[in-house]
mmCIF file of C-alpha atoms in Angstrom:
data_model
loop_
_atom_site.group_PDB
_atom_site.id
_atom_site.type_symbol
_atom_site.label_atom_id
_atom_site.label_comp_id
_atom_site.label_asym_id
_atom_site.label_seq_id
_atom_site.Cartn_x
_atom_site.Cartn_y
_atom_site.Cartn_z
ATOM 1 C CA MET M 1289 0.001 -0.124 0.054
ATOM 2 C CA ILE M 1290 1.188 3.489 -0.897
ATOM 3 C CA GLN M 1291 0.711 6.318 1.714
ATOM 4 C CA ASN M 1292 0.345 9.834 0.342
ATOM 5 C CA ASN M 1293 2.640 11.983 2.753
ATOM 6 C CA LYS M 1294 1.412 15.172 1.314
ATOM 7 C CA PRO M 1295 0.238 17.880 4.140
ATOM 8 C CA SER M 1296 -3.718 18.473 3.600
ATOM 9 C CA GLN M 1297 -4.376 21.476 1.775
ATOM 10 C CA ILE M 1298 -4.078 24.583 4.236
ATOM 11 C CA ASN M 1299 -5.106 28.250 3.250
ATOM 12 C CA THR M 1300 -1.710 29.951 4.076
ATOM 13 C CA LYS M 1301 -2.305 33.028 1.898
ATOM 14 C CA LYS M 1302 -1.355 36.044 3.706
ATOM 15 C CA PRO M 1303 -3.245 39.185 2.897
ATOM 16 C CA ASN M 1304 -1.930 41.899 0.725
ATOM 17 C CA TYR M 1305 -1.764 45.318 2.309
ATOM 18 C CA LEU M 1306 -1.744 48.502 0.395
ATOM 19 C CA LEU M 1307 -0.608 51.809 2.231
ATOM 20 C CA VAL M 1308 -1.985 54.942 0.242
ATOM 21 C CA MET M 1309 -0.632 58.270 0.745
ATOM 22 C CA PRO M 1310 -3.490 60.804 -0.181
ATOM 23 C CA ARG M 1311 -2.949 63.316 -2.786
ATOM 24 C CA LEU M 1312 -1.903 66.594 -1.141
ATOM 25 C CA VAL M 1313 -1.032 68.566 -4.387
ATOM 26 C CA GLN M 1314 -2.714 70.414 -6.626
ATOM 27 C CA ASN M 1315 -0.407 69.546 -9.540
ATOM 28 C CA ILE M 1316 1.623 66.368 -9.739
ATOM 29 C CA GLY M 1317 5.265 67.695 -9.368
ATOM 30 C CA ASP M 1318 4.298 70.349 -6.720
ATOM 31 C CA GLY M 1319 6.026 70.301 -3.566
ATOM 32 C CA TYR M 1320 4.751 69.277 -0.213
ATOM 33 C CA SER M 1321 5.782 67.830 3.200
ATOM 34 C CA PHE M 1322 5.829 64.168 3.166
ATOM 35 C CA PRO M 1323 4.175 62.965 6.467
ATOM 36 C CA LEU M 1324 6.443 60.535 8.258
ATOM 37 C CA GLY M 1325 3.655 58.525 9.796
ATOM 38 C CA ILE M 1326 2.926 56.547 6.857
ATOM 39 C CA SER M 1327 6.474 55.769 6.354
ATOM 40 C CA TYR M 1328 6.917 54.430 10.044
ATOM 41 C CA ILE M 1329 3.546 52.620 9.690
ATOM 42 C CA SER M 1330 4.975 50.896 6.316
ATOM 43 C CA SER M 1331 8.292 50.098 7.937
ATOM 44 C CA SER M 1332 6.815 48.401 10.966
ATOM 45 C CA MET M 1333 4.403 46.274 9.033
ATOM 46 C CA LYS M 1334 7.315 45.084 6.836
ATOM 47 C CA LYS M 1335 9.596 44.488 9.714
ATOM 48 C CA ALA M 1336 6.637 42.321 11.186
ATOM 49 C CA GLY M 1337 6.539 40.379 7.843
ATOM 50 C CA TYR M 1338 3.434 41.505 6.263
ATOM 51 C CA ASN M 1339 2.958 41.720 2.463
ATOM 52 C CA VAL M 1340 3.166 45.629 1.992
ATOM 53 C CA ALA M 1341 2.810 47.728 -1.225
ATOM 54 C CA THR M 1342 2.671 51.367 -1.094
ATOM 55 C CA LEU M 1343 1.067 54.047 -3.607
ATOM 56 C CA ASN M 1344 1.833 57.968 -3.160
ATOM 57 C CA LEU M 1345 -0.958 59.440 -5.337
ATOM 58 C CA ASN M 1346 1.068 62.774 -5.088
ATOM 59 C CA HIS M 1347 3.357 61.151 -7.903
ATOM 60 C CA ARG M 1348 0.611 59.640 -10.024
ATOM 61 C CA ASN M 1349 -1.454 61.373 -12.552
ATOM 62 C CA GLY M 1350 -4.935 60.535 -12.988
ATOM 63 C CA ASP M 1351 -8.205 59.836 -11.250
ATOM 64 C CA VAL M 1352 -7.897 58.528 -7.924
ATOM 65 C CA TYR M 1353 -10.319 55.747 -8.231
ATOM 66 C CA GLU M 1354 -8.832 54.370 -11.686
ATOM 67 C CA ILE M 1355 -5.422 54.545 -9.775
ATOM 68 C CA ILE M 1356 -6.628 52.681 -6.916
ATOM 69 C CA LYS M 1357 -8.510 49.960 -9.000
ATOM 70 C CA LYS M 1358 -5.523 49.392 -10.920
ATOM 71 C CA GLU M 1359 -3.175 48.702 -7.820
ATOM 72 C CA ILE M 1360 -5.755 46.598 -6.123
ATOM 73 C CA GLY M 1361 -6.204 44.548 -9.395
ATOM 74 C CA GLU M 1362 -2.435 44.071 -9.981
ATOM 75 C CA LYS M 1363 -1.157 43.425 -6.522
ATOM 76 C CA LYS M 1364 -4.297 41.214 -5.297
ATOM 77 C CA ILE M 1365 -4.911 43.733 -2.289
ATOM 78 C CA ASP M 1366 -7.060 42.734 0.683
ATOM 79 C CA VAL M 1367 -6.534 45.648 2.786
ATOM 80 C CA VAL M 1368 -6.139 49.217 1.941
ATOM 81 C CA ALA M 1369 -4.925 51.595 4.952
ATOM 82 C CA THR M 1370 -4.489 55.573 4.416
ATOM 83 C CA GLY M 1371 -4.459 58.428 6.881
ATOM 84 C CA GLY M 1372 -3.975 62.416 7.133
ATOM 85 C CA LEU M 1373 -5.124 65.270 9.281
ATOM 86 C CA SER M 1374 -8.773 66.338 9.495
ATOM 87 C CA PHE M 1375 -8.099 69.247 6.897
ATOM 88 C CA GLN M 1376 -7.281 66.368 4.415
ATOM 89 C CA TYR M 1377 -10.817 64.633 5.009
ATOM 90 C CA SER M 1378 -11.936 64.681 1.250
ATOM 91 C CA THR M 1379 -8.417 63.155 0.110
ATOM 92 C CA VAL M 1380 -8.670 60.619 2.811
ATOM 93 C CA ARG M 1381 -12.284 59.548 2.091
ATOM 94 C CA SER M 1382 -11.433 59.435 -1.559
ATOM 95 C CA VAL M 1383 -8.941 56.709 -0.921
ATOM 96 C CA VAL M 1384 -11.273 54.451 1.201
ATOM 97 C CA GLU M 1385 -14.329 55.117 -0.846
ATOM 98 C CA ALA M 1386 -12.510 54.174 -4.140
ATOM 99 C CA ALA M 1387 -11.067 51.017 -2.275
ATOM 100 C CA LYS M 1388 -14.797 50.104 -1.300
ATOM 101 C CA ARG M 1389 -16.040 50.818 -4.784
ATOM 102 C CA VAL M 1390 -13.323 48.519 -6.390
ATOM 103 C CA ASN M 1391 -14.291 45.546 -3.912
ATOM 104 C CA GLY M 1392 -16.839 45.983 -1.007
ATOM 105 C CA GLU M 1393 -15.088 43.241 0.739
ATOM 106 C CA ILE M 1394 -11.844 45.143 0.806
ATOM 107 C CA ILE M 1395 -10.932 46.038 4.511
ATOM 108 C CA THR M 1396 -10.156 49.682 5.097
ATOM 109 C CA ILE M 1397 -8.072 51.154 7.854
ATOM 110 C CA VAL M 1398 -7.513 55.018 8.491
ATOM 111 C CA GLY M 1399 -5.054 56.595 10.735
ATOM 112 C CA GLY M 1400 -3.304 59.762 11.712
ATOM 113 C CA GLY M 1401 -4.818 62.867 13.352
ATOM 114 C CA ILE M 1402 -8.299 62.744 11.354
ATOM 115 C CA ILE M 1403 -8.897 59.788 13.420
ATOM 116 C CA SER M 1404 -6.695 60.537 16.587
ATOM 117 C CA GLY M 1405 -8.679 64.036 17.122
ATOM 118 C CA ASP M 1406 -12.043 62.969 17.813
ATOM 119 C CA PRO M 1407 -12.600 59.267 16.709
ATOM 120 C CA GLU M 1408 -16.112 58.759 16.478
ATOM 121 C CA PRO M 1409 -17.339 61.535 14.467
ATOM 122 C CA ALA M 1410 -14.273 60.992 12.071
ATOM 123 C CA MET M 1411 -15.506 57.339 11.601
ATOM 124 C CA MET M 1412 -18.786 58.585 10.750
ATOM 125 C CA ALA M 1413 -17.656 61.103 8.218
ATOM 126 C CA LEU M 1414 -15.205 58.381 6.718
ATOM 127 C CA GLU M 1415 -18.169 55.823 6.141
ATOM 128 C CA TYR M 1416 -16.185 53.750 4.246
ATOM 129 C CA ALA M 1417 -13.526 53.046 7.009
ATOM 130 C CA ASP M 1418 -13.643 49.781 8.802
ATOM 131 C CA PHE M 1419 -10.930 50.650 11.389
ATOM 132 C CA GLY M 1420 -9.465 53.691 12.817
ATOM 133 C CA VAL M 1421 -6.143 53.669 14.437
ATOM 134 C CA ILE M 1422 -5.995 56.249 17.401
ATOM 135 C CA GLY M 1423 -2.598 57.779 18.242
ATOM 136 C CA GLU M 1424 0.842 56.428 17.169
ATOM 137 C CA GLY M 1425 0.311 53.172 15.139
ATOM 138 C CA GLU M 1426 3.304 51.309 14.602
ATOM 139 C CA ILE M 1427 2.314 48.688 17.126
ATOM 140 C CA THR M 1428 -1.310 49.011 16.756
ATOM 141 C CA ILE M 1429 -1.276 48.403 13.234
ATOM 142 C CA ASN M 1430 0.412 44.812 13.494
ATOM 143 C CA GLU M 1431 -1.916 44.124 16.322
ATOM 144 C CA LEU M 1432 -4.778 44.890 13.940
ATOM 145 C CA CYS M 1433 -3.108 43.037 10.946
ATOM 146 C CA ASN M 1434 -2.760 40.034 13.229
ATOM 147 C CA ALA M 1435 -6.329 39.986 14.216
ATOM 148 C CA ILE M 1436 -7.320 40.234 10.665
ATOM 149 C CA GLU M 1437 -5.008 37.755 9.421
ATOM 150 C CA HIS M 1438 -6.071 35.171 12.047
ATOM 151 C CA LYS M 1439 -9.749 35.849 12.559
ATOM 152 C CA GLY M 1440 -8.941 37.231 15.960
ATOM 153 C CA SER M 1441 -10.785 39.414 17.924
ATOM 154 C CA PHE M 1442 -10.451 43.176 17.868
ATOM 155 C CA SER M 1443 -11.953 43.909 21.235
ATOM 156 C CA ASP M 1444 -8.416 43.273 22.932
ATOM 157 C CA ILE M 1445 -6.470 45.958 20.602
ATOM 158 C CA SER M 1446 -5.766 49.001 22.268
ATOM 159 C CA GLY M 1447 -5.812 52.245 19.983
ATOM 160 C CA ILE M 1448 -8.288 51.002 17.521
ATOM 161 C CA ILE M 1449 -12.034 52.105 16.593
ATOM 162 C CA TYR M 1450 -14.574 50.206 14.594
ATOM 163 C CA LYS M 1451 -18.124 49.626 14.399
ATOM 164 C CA SER M 1452 -19.887 46.640 15.914
ATOM 165 C CA ASP M 1453 -23.790 46.254 15.874
ATOM 166 C CA ASN M 1454 -24.367 49.837 14.886
ATOM 167 C CA PHE M 1455 -22.102 51.207 17.677
ATOM 168 C CA PHE M 1456 -18.555 52.238 17.752
ATOM 169 C CA ILE M 1457 -15.909 50.228 19.854
#
């Protein structure tokens, strides 16, 4: 008798994450101050072993939706994260809205001062965001990604806000 020693098929696909720097410039090529927070998040996630791609909309011509649609398709993105300050509301919202228009199942995360300043109203205004990261996010984002990947509990993660049963947690 021949035995098959192959391990059973287990889904070990790790999600693909896309960090999107919202467009801050009026015209591609204009100068702007690059916020370091998104760089810290990217570095922290990569060090933890997550599949991270980045997209800086300040260096890409074209419609935000079309650019994000192409990135999601080409890189098989499962989670889109972005962030900014309160005065950048429309650009941050355009990123999470575009991601959800491309695929309603994509998980969206928003961080930065827009969430940290007043989390609940920000999440209501950014209606397409699934999670908000409050405060410094280098540790929190990795805890959140771990819970997403392993279908864990979000309630034990400090520094996030999300909706559950029509209430913010």
